[in-house]
Amino acid sequence: MLREDIKTCKPIRFDGNGYSDEWVEEAARRGLDVEKSCPRIFERYLDDASIQMFESLGVMTRKELEARNEVKWETYTKKIQIEARVLGDLSMNHIIPVATRYQTQLLQNISNMAVVFPIDTADKLSLRNKKIIKEIAERTSTIEKGVEELVEARKKANKIEDEHQKAIAYHDTVEPWLDSIRYEIDKLELIVDDSLWPLPKYRELLFIR
């Protein structure tokens, strides 16, 4: 029985990391579906083979499957919409102000160095702070621009009336901004003063202070 089961599941069996690009490439090589978009994955419920299976077993009719998919697409859109709004609020009202406050503290430190030490010495001692100030400025600017693009992408997607197409638009044009903004915030988290950072850091999610 094990021998037969091993042969049966061979086309989909994979001993590597199923969450990595390695599996995506291997699945494509095997001719398996490697679609990552949830709205498009839901489309498989409406394949002729799927409908035939559900109807033959008396589980759901075509109309019922179509109705459930409408709900799935709308739910997906709502979830991404909420995540986008929350991330935009956190970015503009919490992350950027805190990063800017820390930047101001560093600038004050550089000014104080110039008062205490000769200019050449002050410049050398302030190199690290200047580097951090520059990085904060670049990353906060990128975050602000990303939030603006995120809002515009949402506005365009919200004009789409068809729930299926709207869900696809949210996946293709809105969700990518969540990842890019999050990347910049994660980098700021590593350099901004811990006492100023308003959110739990990764290490704090693992250990109780």
mmCIF file with all atom_site columns, C-alpha atoms in Angstrom:
data_model
loop_
_atom_site.group_PDB
_atom_site.id
_atom_site.type_symbol
_atom_site.label_atom_id
_atom_site.label_alt_id
_atom_site.label_comp_id
_atom_site.label_asym_id
_atom_site.label_entity_id
_atom_site.label_seq_id
_atom_site.pdbx_PDB_ins_code
_atom_site.Cartn_x
_atom_site.Cartn_y
_atom_site.Cartn_z
_atom_site.occupancy
_atom_site.B_iso_or_equiv
_atom_site.pdbx_formal_charge
_atom_site.auth_seq_id
_atom_site.auth_comp_id
_atom_site.auth_asym_id
_atom_site.auth_atom_id
_atom_site.pdbx_PDB_model_num
ATOM 1   C CA . MET A 1 1   ? 0.000   0.000  0.000   1.00 0.00 ? 1   MET A CA 1
ATOM 2   C CA . LEU A 1 2   ? 2.823   2.423  0.841   1.00 0.00 ? 2   LEU A CA 1
ATOM 3   C CA . ARG A 1 3   ? 4.488   1.660  -2.468  1.00 0.00 ? 3   ARG A CA 1
ATOM 4   C CA . GLU A 1 4   ? 1.301   2.549  -4.352  1.00 0.00 ? 4   GLU A CA 1
ATOM 5   C CA . ASP A 1 5   ? 0.710   5.686  -2.298  1.00 0.00 ? 5   ASP A CA 1
ATOM 6   C CA . ILE A 1 6   ? 4.266   6.878  -2.929  1.00 0.00 ? 6   ILE A CA 1
ATOM 7   C CA . LYS A 1 7   ? 3.791   6.435  -6.674  1.00 0.00 ? 7   LYS A CA 1
ATOM 8   C CA . THR A 1 8   ? 0.410   8.205  -6.583  1.00 0.00 ? 8   THR A CA 1
ATOM 9   C CA . CYS A 1 9   ? 1.611   11.313 -4.738  1.00 0.00 ? 9   CYS A CA 1
ATOM 10  C CA . LYS A 1 10  ? 4.948   11.589 -6.562  1.00 0.00 ? 10  LYS A CA 1
ATOM 11  C CA . PRO A 1 11  ? 3.802   14.417 -8.909  1.00 0.00 ? 11  PRO A CA 1
ATOM 12  C CA . ILE A 1 12  ? 3.099   16.723 -5.959  1.00 0.00 ? 12  ILE A CA 1
ATOM 13  C CA . ARG A 1 13  ? 5.594   15.433 -3.380  1.00 0.00 ? 13  ARG A CA 1
ATOM 14  C CA . PHE A 1 14  ? 8.393   17.866 -2.541  1.00 0.00 ? 14  PHE A CA 1
ATOM 15  C CA . ASP A 1 15  ? 10.918  17.483 0.281   1.00 0.00 ? 15  ASP A CA 1
ATOM 16  C CA . GLY A 1 16  ? 12.324  21.027 0.074   1.00 0.00 ? 16  GLY A CA 1
ATOM 17  C CA . ASN A 1 17  ? 10.947  24.331 1.358   1.00 0.00 ? 17  ASN A CA 1
ATOM 18  C CA . GLY A 1 18  ? 7.387   24.540 0.054   1.00 0.00 ? 18  GLY A CA 1
ATOM 19  C CA . TYR A 1 19  ? 7.243   28.280 0.833   1.00 0.00 ? 19  TYR A CA 1
ATOM 20  C CA . SER A 1 20  ? 10.293  29.197 -1.233  1.00 0.00 ? 20  SER A CA 1
ATOM 21  C CA . ASP A 1 21  ? 10.792  30.072 -4.904  1.00 0.00 ? 21  ASP A CA 1
ATOM 22  C CA . GLU A 1 22  ? 12.486  26.696 -5.202  1.00 0.00 ? 22  GLU A CA 1
ATOM 23  C CA . TRP A 1 23  ? 9.102   24.985 -5.013  1.00 0.00 ? 23  TRP A CA 1
ATOM 24  C CA . VAL A 1 24  ? 7.529   27.446 -7.460  1.00 0.00 ? 24  VAL A CA 1
ATOM 25  C CA . GLU A 1 25  ? 10.200  26.620 -10.022 1.00 0.00 ? 25  GLU A CA 1
ATOM 26  C CA . GLU A 1 26  ? 9.932   22.889 -9.368  1.00 0.00 ? 26  GLU A CA 1
ATOM 27  C CA . ALA A 1 27  ? 6.120   22.944 -9.555  1.00 0.00 ? 27  ALA A CA 1
ATOM 28  C CA . ALA A 1 28  ? 6.256   24.812 -12.861 1.00 0.00 ? 28  ALA A CA 1
ATOM 29  C CA . ARG A 1 29  ? 8.695   22.214 -14.171 1.00 0.00 ? 29  ARG A CA 1
ATOM 30  C CA . ARG A 1 30  ? 6.232   19.479 -13.178 1.00 0.00 ? 30  ARG A CA 1
ATOM 31  C CA . GLY A 1 31  ? 3.392   21.283 -14.909 1.00 0.00 ? 31  GLY A CA 1
ATOM 32  C CA . LEU A 1 32  ? 1.545   22.075 -11.666 1.00 0.00 ? 32  LEU A CA 1
ATOM 33  C CA . ASP A 1 33  ? -0.459  25.226 -10.989 1.00 0.00 ? 33  ASP A CA 1
ATOM 34  C CA . VAL A 1 34  ? 1.737   27.715 -9.110  1.00 0.00 ? 34  VAL A CA 1
ATOM 35  C CA . GLU A 1 35  ? -0.641  30.694 -9.105  1.00 0.00 ? 35  GLU A CA 1
ATOM 36  C CA . LYS A 1 36  ? -0.011  32.922 -6.053  1.00 0.00 ? 36  LYS A CA 1
ATOM 37  C CA . SER A 1 37  ? -2.880  35.373 -6.457  1.00 0.00 ? 37  SER A CA 1
ATOM 38  C CA . CYS A 1 38  ? -5.765  34.505 -4.100  1.00 0.00 ? 38  CYS A CA 1
ATOM 39  C CA . PRO A 1 39  ? -8.416  36.122 -6.331  1.00 0.00 ? 39  PRO A CA 1
ATOM 40  C CA . ARG A 1 40  ? -7.257  34.007 -9.277  1.00 0.00 ? 40  ARG A CA 1
ATOM 41  C CA . ILE A 1 41  ? -6.945  30.850 -7.175  1.00 0.00 ? 41  ILE A CA 1
ATOM 42  C CA . PHE A 1 42  ? -10.617 31.266 -6.235  1.00 0.00 ? 42  PHE A CA 1
ATOM 43  C CA . GLU A 1 43  ? -11.412 31.025 -9.944  1.00 0.00 ? 43  GLU A CA 1
ATOM 44  C CA . ARG A 1 44  ? -10.654 27.293 -9.764  1.00 0.00 ? 44  ARG A CA 1
ATOM 45  C CA . TYR A 1 45  ? -13.942 26.811 -7.899  1.00 0.00 ? 45  TYR A CA 1
ATOM 46  C CA . LEU A 1 46  ? -15.696 27.756 -11.129 1.00 0.00 ? 46  LEU A CA 1
ATOM 47  C CA . ASP A 1 47  ? -13.783 25.387 -13.403 1.00 0.00 ? 47  ASP A CA 1
ATOM 48  C CA . ASP A 1 48  ? -16.074 22.946 -15.206 1.00 0.00 ? 48  ASP A CA 1
ATOM 49  C CA . ALA A 1 49  ? -14.446 20.002 -13.401 1.00 0.00 ? 49  ALA A CA 1
ATOM 50  C CA . SER A 1 50  ? -14.983 21.640 -9.995  1.00 0.00 ? 50  SER A CA 1
ATOM 51  C CA . ILE A 1 51  ? -18.599 22.517 -10.702 1.00 0.00 ? 51  ILE A CA 1
ATOM 52  C CA . GLN A 1 52  ? -19.274 19.016 -11.976 1.00 0.00 ? 52  GLN A CA 1
ATOM 53  C CA . MET A 1 53  ? -17.778 17.495 -8.838  1.00 0.00 ? 53  MET A CA 1
ATOM 54  C CA . PHE A 1 54  ? -19.780 19.700 -6.436  1.00 0.00 ? 54  PHE A CA 1
ATOM 55  C CA . GLU A 1 55  ? -23.016 19.181 -8.363  1.00 0.00 ? 55  GLU A CA 1
ATOM 56  C CA . SER A 1 56  ? -22.562 15.418 -8.774  1.00 0.00 ? 56  SER A CA 1
ATOM 57  C CA . LEU A 1 57  ? -22.079 15.053 -5.030  1.00 0.00 ? 57  LEU A CA 1
ATOM 58  C CA . GLY A 1 58  ? -25.061 17.278 -4.271  1.00 0.00 ? 58  GLY A CA 1
ATOM 59  C CA . VAL A 1 59  ? -22.922 19.737 -2.335  1.00 0.00 ? 59  VAL A CA 1
ATOM 60  C CA . MET A 1 60  ? -23.435 22.976 -4.290  1.00 0.00 ? 60  MET A CA 1
ATOM 61  C CA . THR A 1 61  ? -24.827 24.102 -7.607  1.00 0.00 ? 61  THR A CA 1
ATOM 62  C CA . ARG A 1 62  ? -23.108 26.386 -10.110 1.00 0.00 ? 62  ARG A CA 1
ATOM 63  C CA . LYS A 1 63  ? -25.121 29.376 -8.831  1.00 0.00 ? 63  LYS A CA 1
ATOM 64  C CA . GLU A 1 64  ? -24.163 28.631 -5.250  1.00 0.00 ? 64  GLU A CA 1
ATOM 65  C CA . LEU A 1 65  ? -20.490 28.357 -6.185  1.00 0.00 ? 65  LEU A CA 1
ATOM 66  C CA . GLU A 1 66  ? -20.669 31.644 -8.063  1.00 0.00 ? 66  GLU A CA 1
ATOM 67  C CA . ALA A 1 67  ? -22.314 33.317 -5.073  1.00 0.00 ? 67  ALA A CA 1
ATOM 68  C CA . ARG A 1 68  ? -19.680 31.983 -2.681  1.00 0.00 ? 68  ARG A CA 1
ATOM 69  C CA . ASN A 1 69  ? -16.936 33.246 -4.965  1.00 0.00 ? 69  ASN A CA 1
ATOM 70  C CA . GLU A 1 70  ? -18.476 36.716 -4.990  1.00 0.00 ? 70  GLU A CA 1
ATOM 71  C CA . VAL A 1 71  ? -18.241 36.675 -1.194  1.00 0.00 ? 71  VAL A CA 1
ATOM 72  C CA . LYS A 1 72  ? -14.652 35.390 -1.295  1.00 0.00 ? 72  LYS A CA 1
ATOM 73  C CA . TRP A 1 73  ? -13.549 38.141 -3.682  1.00 0.00 ? 73  TRP A CA 1
ATOM 74  C CA . GLU A 1 74  ? -15.289 40.845 -1.684  1.00 0.00 ? 74  GLU A CA 1
ATOM 75  C CA . THR A 1 75  ? -13.813 39.542 1.584   1.00 0.00 ? 75  THR A CA 1
ATOM 76  C CA . TYR A 1 76  ? -10.329 39.506 0.097   1.00 0.00 ? 76  TYR A CA 1
ATOM 77  C CA . THR A 1 77  ? -10.716 43.091 -1.109  1.00 0.00 ? 77  THR A CA 1
ATOM 78  C CA . LYS A 1 78  ? -11.982 44.278 2.277   1.00 0.00 ? 78  LYS A CA 1
ATOM 79  C CA . LYS A 1 79  ? -9.074  42.662 4.129   1.00 0.00 ? 79  LYS A CA 1
ATOM 80  C CA . ILE A 1 80  ? -6.427  44.239 1.897   1.00 0.00 ? 80  ILE A CA 1
ATOM 81  C CA . GLN A 1 81  ? -8.291  47.553 2.064   1.00 0.00 ? 81  GLN A CA 1
ATOM 82  C CA . ILE A 1 82  ? -8.228  47.515 5.872   1.00 0.00 ? 82  ILE A CA 1
ATOM 83  C CA . GLU A 1 83  ? -4.548  46.521 5.950   1.00 0.00 ? 83  GLU A CA 1
ATOM 84  C CA . ALA A 1 84  ? -3.692  49.340 3.537   1.00 0.00 ? 84  ALA A CA 1
ATOM 85  C CA . ARG A 1 85  ? -5.542  51.941 5.581   1.00 0.00 ? 85  ARG A CA 1
ATOM 86  C CA . VAL A 1 86  ? -3.948  50.796 8.839   1.00 0.00 ? 86  VAL A CA 1
ATOM 87  C CA . LEU A 1 87  ? -0.449  50.744 7.337   1.00 0.00 ? 87  LEU A CA 1
ATOM 88  C CA . GLY A 1 88  ? -0.951  54.215 5.879   1.00 0.00 ? 88  GLY A CA 1
ATOM 89  C CA . ASP A 1 89  ? -2.067  55.564 9.253   1.00 0.00 ? 89  ASP A CA 1
ATOM 90  C CA . LEU A 1 90  ? 0.802   53.903 11.130  1.00 0.00 ? 90  LEU A CA 1
ATOM 91  C CA . SER A 1 91  ? 3.322   55.169 8.597   1.00 0.00 ? 91  SER A CA 1
ATOM 92  C CA . MET A 1 92  ? 2.222   58.809 8.490   1.00 0.00 ? 92  MET A CA 1
ATOM 93  C CA . ASN A 1 93  ? 1.087   59.317 12.104  1.00 0.00 ? 93  ASN A CA 1
ATOM 94  C CA . HIS A 1 94  ? 3.488   57.112 14.047  1.00 0.00 ? 94  HIS A CA 1
ATOM 95  C CA . ILE A 1 95  ? 6.554   55.837 12.174  1.00 0.00 ? 95  ILE A CA 1
ATOM 96  C CA . ILE A 1 96  ? 7.603   58.965 10.245  1.00 0.00 ? 96  ILE A CA 1
ATOM 97  C CA . PRO A 1 97  ? 7.078   61.388 13.201  1.00 0.00 ? 97  PRO A CA 1
ATOM 98  C CA . VAL A 1 98  ? 9.121   59.159 15.532  1.00 0.00 ? 98  VAL A CA 1
ATOM 99  C CA . ALA A 1 99  ? 11.902  58.683 12.980  1.00 0.00 ? 99  ALA A CA 1
ATOM 100 C CA . THR A 1 100 ? 11.992  62.451 12.399  1.00 0.00 ? 100 THR A CA 1
ATOM 101 C CA . ARG A 1 101 ? 12.148  63.092 16.151  1.00 0.00 ? 101 ARG A CA 1
ATOM 102 C CA . TYR A 1 102 ? 15.150  60.791 16.461  1.00 0.00 ? 102 TYR A CA 1
ATOM 103 C CA . GLN A 1 103 ? 16.700  62.488 13.440  1.00 0.00 ? 103 GLN A CA 1
ATOM 104 C CA . THR A 1 104 ? 16.321  65.847 15.220  1.00 0.00 ? 104 THR A CA 1
ATOM 105 C CA . GLN A 1 105 ? 18.062  64.467 18.301  1.00 0.00 ? 105 GLN A CA 1
ATOM 106 C CA . LEU A 1 106 ? 20.985  63.312 16.168  1.00 0.00 ? 106 LEU A CA 1
ATOM 107 C CA . LEU A 1 107 ? 21.196  66.724 14.487  1.00 0.00 ? 107 LEU A CA 1
ATOM 108 C CA . GLN A 1 108 ? 21.319  68.371 17.899  1.00 0.00 ? 108 GLN A CA 1
ATOM 109 C CA . ASN A 1 109 ? 24.082  65.995 18.926  1.00 0.00 ? 109 ASN A CA 1
ATOM 110 C CA . ILE A 1 110 ? 26.120  66.966 15.848  1.00 0.00 ? 110 ILE A CA 1
ATOM 111 C CA . SER A 1 111 ? 25.661  70.659 16.678  1.00 0.00 ? 111 SER A CA 1
ATOM 112 C CA . ASN A 1 112 ? 26.810  70.044 20.252  1.00 0.00 ? 112 ASN A CA 1
ATOM 113 C CA . MET A 1 113 ? 29.884  68.184 18.999  1.00 0.00 ? 113 MET A CA 1
ATOM 114 C CA . ALA A 1 114 ? 30.851  71.202 16.925  1.00 0.00 ? 114 ALA A CA 1
ATOM 115 C CA . VAL A 1 115 ? 30.681  73.377 20.052  1.00 0.00 ? 115 VAL A CA 1
ATOM 116 C CA . VAL A 1 116 ? 32.807  71.094 22.208  1.00 0.00 ? 116 VAL A CA 1
ATOM 117 C CA . PHE A 1 117 ? 35.428  69.824 19.716  1.00 0.00 ? 117 PHE A CA 1
ATOM 118 C CA . PRO A 1 118 ? 37.464  71.319 16.881  1.00 0.00 ? 118 PRO A CA 1
ATOM 119 C CA . ILE A 1 119 ? 35.651  71.084 13.542  1.00 0.00 ? 119 ILE A CA 1
ATOM 120 C CA . ASP A 1 120 ? 37.787  68.230 12.153  1.00 0.00 ? 120 ASP A CA 1
ATOM 121 C CA . THR A 1 121 ? 37.365  66.154 15.313  1.00 0.00 ? 121 THR A CA 1
ATOM 122 C CA . ALA A 1 122 ? 33.649  66.915 15.482  1.00 0.00 ? 122 ALA A CA 1
ATOM 123 C CA . ASP A 1 123 ? 33.190  65.774 11.893  1.00 0.00 ? 123 ASP A CA 1
ATOM 124 C CA . LYS A 1 124 ? 34.918  62.460 12.560  1.00 0.00 ? 124 LYS A CA 1
ATOM 125 C CA . LEU A 1 125 ? 32.952  61.826 15.745  1.00 0.00 ? 125 LEU A CA 1
ATOM 126 C CA . SER A 1 126 ? 29.685  62.649 13.967  1.00 0.00 ? 126 SER A CA 1
ATOM 127 C CA . LEU A 1 127 ? 30.175  60.436 10.904  1.00 0.00 ? 127 LEU A CA 1
ATOM 128 C CA . ARG A 1 128 ? 27.887  57.675 12.180  1.00 0.00 ? 128 ARG A CA 1
ATOM 129 C CA . ASN A 1 129 ? 25.139  60.082 13.200  1.00 0.00 ? 129 ASN A CA 1
ATOM 130 C CA . LYS A 1 130 ? 25.306  61.814 9.812   1.00 0.00 ? 130 LYS A CA 1
ATOM 131 C CA . LYS A 1 131 ? 24.980  58.449 8.090   1.00 0.00 ? 131 LYS A CA 1
ATOM 132 C CA . ILE A 1 132 ? 21.903  57.582 10.174  1.00 0.00 ? 132 ILE A CA 1
ATOM 133 C CA . ILE A 1 133 ? 20.359  61.005 9.552   1.00 0.00 ? 133 ILE A CA 1
ATOM 134 C CA . LYS A 1 134 ? 20.766  60.538 5.809   1.00 0.00 ? 134 LYS A CA 1
ATOM 135 C CA . GLU A 1 135 ? 19.288  57.029 5.916   1.00 0.00 ? 135 GLU A CA 1
ATOM 136 C CA . ILE A 1 136 ? 16.288  58.190 7.957   1.00 0.00 ? 136 ILE A CA 1
ATOM 137 C CA . ALA A 1 137 ? 15.634  61.018 5.497   1.00 0.00 ? 137 ALA A CA 1
ATOM 138 C CA . GLU A 1 138 ? 15.788  58.669 2.516   1.00 0.00 ? 138 GLU A CA 1
ATOM 139 C CA . ARG A 1 139 ? 13.622  55.957 4.053   1.00 0.00 ? 139 ARG A CA 1
ATOM 140 C CA . THR A 1 140 ? 10.945  58.316 5.414   1.00 0.00 ? 140 THR A CA 1
ATOM 141 C CA . SER A 1 141 ? 10.756  59.974 1.993   1.00 0.00 ? 141 SER A CA 1
ATOM 142 C CA . THR A 1 142 ? 10.337  56.562 0.356   1.00 0.00 ? 142 THR A CA 1
ATOM 143 C CA . ILE A 1 143 ? 7.633   55.609 2.865   1.00 0.00 ? 143 ILE A CA 1
ATOM 144 C CA . GLU A 1 144 ? 5.713   58.852 2.295   1.00 0.00 ? 144 GLU A CA 1
ATOM 145 C CA . LYS A 1 145 ? 5.842   58.394 -1.471  1.00 0.00 ? 145 LYS A CA 1
ATOM 146 C CA . GLY A 1 146 ? 4.805   54.755 -1.056  1.00 0.00 ? 146 GLY A CA 1
ATOM 147 C CA . VAL A 1 147 ? 1.774   55.703 1.028   1.00 0.00 ? 147 VAL A CA 1
ATOM 148 C CA . GLU A 1 148 ? 0.731   58.247 -1.612  1.00 0.00 ? 148 GLU A CA 1
ATOM 149 C CA . GLU A 1 149 ? 0.998   55.598 -4.333  1.00 0.00 ? 149 GLU A CA 1
ATOM 150 C CA . LEU A 1 150 ? -0.872  53.138 -2.112  1.00 0.00 ? 150 LEU A CA 1
ATOM 151 C CA . VAL A 1 151 ? -3.779  55.569 -1.683  1.00 0.00 ? 151 VAL A CA 1
ATOM 152 C CA . GLU A 1 152 ? -3.919  56.254 -5.424  1.00 0.00 ? 152 GLU A CA 1
ATOM 153 C CA . ALA A 1 153 ? -3.912  52.522 -6.202  1.00 0.00 ? 153 ALA A CA 1
ATOM 154 C CA . ARG A 1 154 ? -6.804  52.025 -3.775  1.00 0.00 ? 154 ARG A CA 1
ATOM 155 C CA . LYS A 1 155 ? -8.798  54.864 -5.328  1.00 0.00 ? 155 LYS A CA 1
ATOM 156 C CA . LYS A 1 156 ? -8.429  53.375 -8.808  1.00 0.00 ? 156 LYS A CA 1
ATOM 157 C CA . ALA A 1 157 ? -9.301  49.864 -7.620  1.00 0.00 ? 157 ALA A CA 1
ATOM 158 C CA . ASN A 1 158 ? -12.366 51.119 -5.721  1.00 0.00 ? 158 ASN A CA 1
ATOM 159 C CA . LYS A 1 159 ? -13.872 52.442 -8.959  1.00 0.00 ? 159 LYS A CA 1
ATOM 160 C CA . ILE A 1 160 ? -14.120 48.892 -10.318 1.00 0.00 ? 160 ILE A CA 1
ATOM 161 C CA . GLU A 1 161 ? -17.644 47.565 -9.814  1.00 0.00 ? 161 GLU A CA 1
ATOM 162 C CA . ASP A 1 162 ? -17.044 43.902 -10.629 1.00 0.00 ? 162 ASP A CA 1
ATOM 163 C CA . GLU A 1 163 ? -15.948 42.200 -7.377  1.00 0.00 ? 163 GLU A CA 1
ATOM 164 C CA . HIS A 1 164 ? -13.765 39.700 -9.216  1.00 0.00 ? 164 HIS A CA 1
ATOM 165 C CA . GLN A 1 165 ? -11.813 42.347 -11.118 1.00 0.00 ? 165 GLN A CA 1
ATOM 166 C CA . LYS A 1 166 ? -11.633 44.593 -8.059  1.00 0.00 ? 166 LYS A CA 1
ATOM 167 C CA . ALA A 1 167 ? -10.067 41.782 -6.017  1.00 0.00 ? 167 ALA A CA 1
ATOM 168 C CA . ILE A 1 168 ? -7.525  41.168 -8.781  1.00 0.00 ? 168 ILE A CA 1
ATOM 169 C CA . ALA A 1 169 ? -6.715  44.886 -8.901  1.00 0.00 ? 169 ALA A CA 1
ATOM 170 C CA . TYR A 1 170 ? -6.199  44.956 -5.137  1.00 0.00 ? 170 TYR A CA 1
ATOM 171 C CA . HIS A 1 171 ? -3.834  42.006 -5.383  1.00 0.00 ? 171 HIS A CA 1
ATOM 172 C CA . ASP A 1 172 ? -1.875  43.322 -8.367  1.00 0.00 ? 172 ASP A CA 1
ATOM 173 C CA . THR A 1 173 ? -1.738  47.070 -7.653  1.00 0.00 ? 173 THR A CA 1
ATOM 174 C CA . VAL A 1 174 ? -2.428  47.615 -3.929  1.00 0.00 ? 174 VAL A CA 1
ATOM 175 C CA . GLU A 1 175 ? -0.900  44.700 -2.061  1.00 0.00 ? 175 GLU A CA 1
ATOM 176 C CA . PRO A 1 176 ? 2.640   45.138 -3.505  1.00 0.00 ? 176 PRO A CA 1
ATOM 177 C CA . TRP A 1 177 ? 2.846   48.564 -1.853  1.00 0.00 ? 177 TRP A CA 1
ATOM 178 C CA . LEU A 1 178 ? 2.238   46.948 1.538   1.00 0.00 ? 178 LEU A CA 1
ATOM 179 C CA . ASP A 1 179 ? 5.424   44.911 1.157   1.00 0.00 ? 179 ASP A CA 1
ATOM 180 C CA . SER A 1 180 ? 7.565   47.800 -0.108  1.00 0.00 ? 180 SER A CA 1
ATOM 181 C CA . ILE A 1 181 ? 6.420   50.168 2.668   1.00 0.00 ? 181 ILE A CA 1
ATOM 182 C CA . ARG A 1 182 ? 6.853   47.458 5.279   1.00 0.00 ? 182 ARG A CA 1
ATOM 183 C CA . TYR A 1 183 ? 10.442  46.884 4.080   1.00 0.00 ? 183 TYR A CA 1
ATOM 184 C CA . GLU A 1 184 ? 11.384  50.514 4.686   1.00 0.00 ? 184 GLU A CA 1
ATOM 185 C CA . ILE A 1 185 ? 9.738   50.518 8.128   1.00 0.00 ? 185 ILE A CA 1
ATOM 186 C CA . ASP A 1 186 ? 11.597  47.350 9.101   1.00 0.00 ? 186 ASP A CA 1
ATOM 187 C CA . LYS A 1 187 ? 14.878  49.056 8.207   1.00 0.00 ? 187 LYS A CA 1
ATOM 188 C CA . LEU A 1 188 ? 13.983  52.124 10.279  1.00 0.00 ? 188 LEU A CA 1
ATOM 189 C CA . GLU A 1 189 ? 13.163  49.855 13.202  1.00 0.00 ? 189 GLU A CA 1
ATOM 190 C CA . LEU A 1 190 ? 16.817  48.764 13.273  1.00 0.00 ? 190 LEU A CA 1
ATOM 191 C CA . ILE A 1 191 ? 18.253  52.280 13.627  1.00 0.00 ? 191 ILE A CA 1
ATOM 192 C CA . VAL A 1 192 ? 15.690  54.392 15.523  1.00 0.00 ? 192 VAL A CA 1
ATOM 193 C CA . ASP A 1 193 ? 16.136  54.704 19.290  1.00 0.00 ? 193 ASP A CA 1
ATOM 194 C CA . ASP A 1 194 ? 14.347  51.808 20.987  1.00 0.00 ? 194 ASP A CA 1
ATOM 195 C CA . SER A 1 195 ? 12.797  54.083 23.605  1.00 0.00 ? 195 SER A CA 1
ATOM 196 C CA . LEU A 1 196 ? 11.119  56.154 20.878  1.00 0.00 ? 196 LEU A CA 1
ATOM 197 C CA . TRP A 1 197 ? 9.850   53.340 18.657  1.00 0.00 ? 197 TRP A CA 1
ATOM 198 C CA . PRO A 1 198 ? 6.039   53.200 19.117  1.00 0.00 ? 198 PRO A CA 1
ATOM 199 C CA . LEU A 1 199 ? 5.422   49.580 18.113  1.00 0.00 ? 199 LEU A CA 1
ATOM 200 C CA . PRO A 1 200 ? 6.640   46.216 19.438  1.00 0.00 ? 200 PRO A CA 1
ATOM 201 C CA . LYS A 1 201 ? 9.853   45.219 17.703  1.00 0.00 ? 201 LYS A CA 1
ATOM 202 C CA . TYR A 1 202 ? 10.399  41.710 16.383  1.00 0.00 ? 202 TYR A CA 1
ATOM 203 C CA . ARG A 1 203 ? 12.525  40.669 19.356  1.00 0.00 ? 203 ARG A CA 1
ATOM 204 C CA . GLU A 1 204 ? 9.870   42.016 21.727  1.00 0.00 ? 204 GLU A CA 1
ATOM 205 C CA . LEU A 1 205 ? 7.254   39.786 20.115  1.00 0.00 ? 205 LEU A CA 1
ATOM 206 C CA . LEU A 1 206 ? 9.346   36.783 21.154  1.00 0.00 ? 206 LEU A CA 1
ATOM 207 C CA . PHE A 1 207 ? 10.361  37.882 24.661  1.00 0.00 ? 207 PHE A CA 1
ATOM 208 C CA . ILE A 1 208 ? 8.421   39.740 27.360  1.00 0.00 ? 208 ILE A CA 1
ATOM 209 C CA . ARG A 1 209 ? 10.373  42.691 28.740  1.00 0.00 ? 209 ARG A CA 1
#
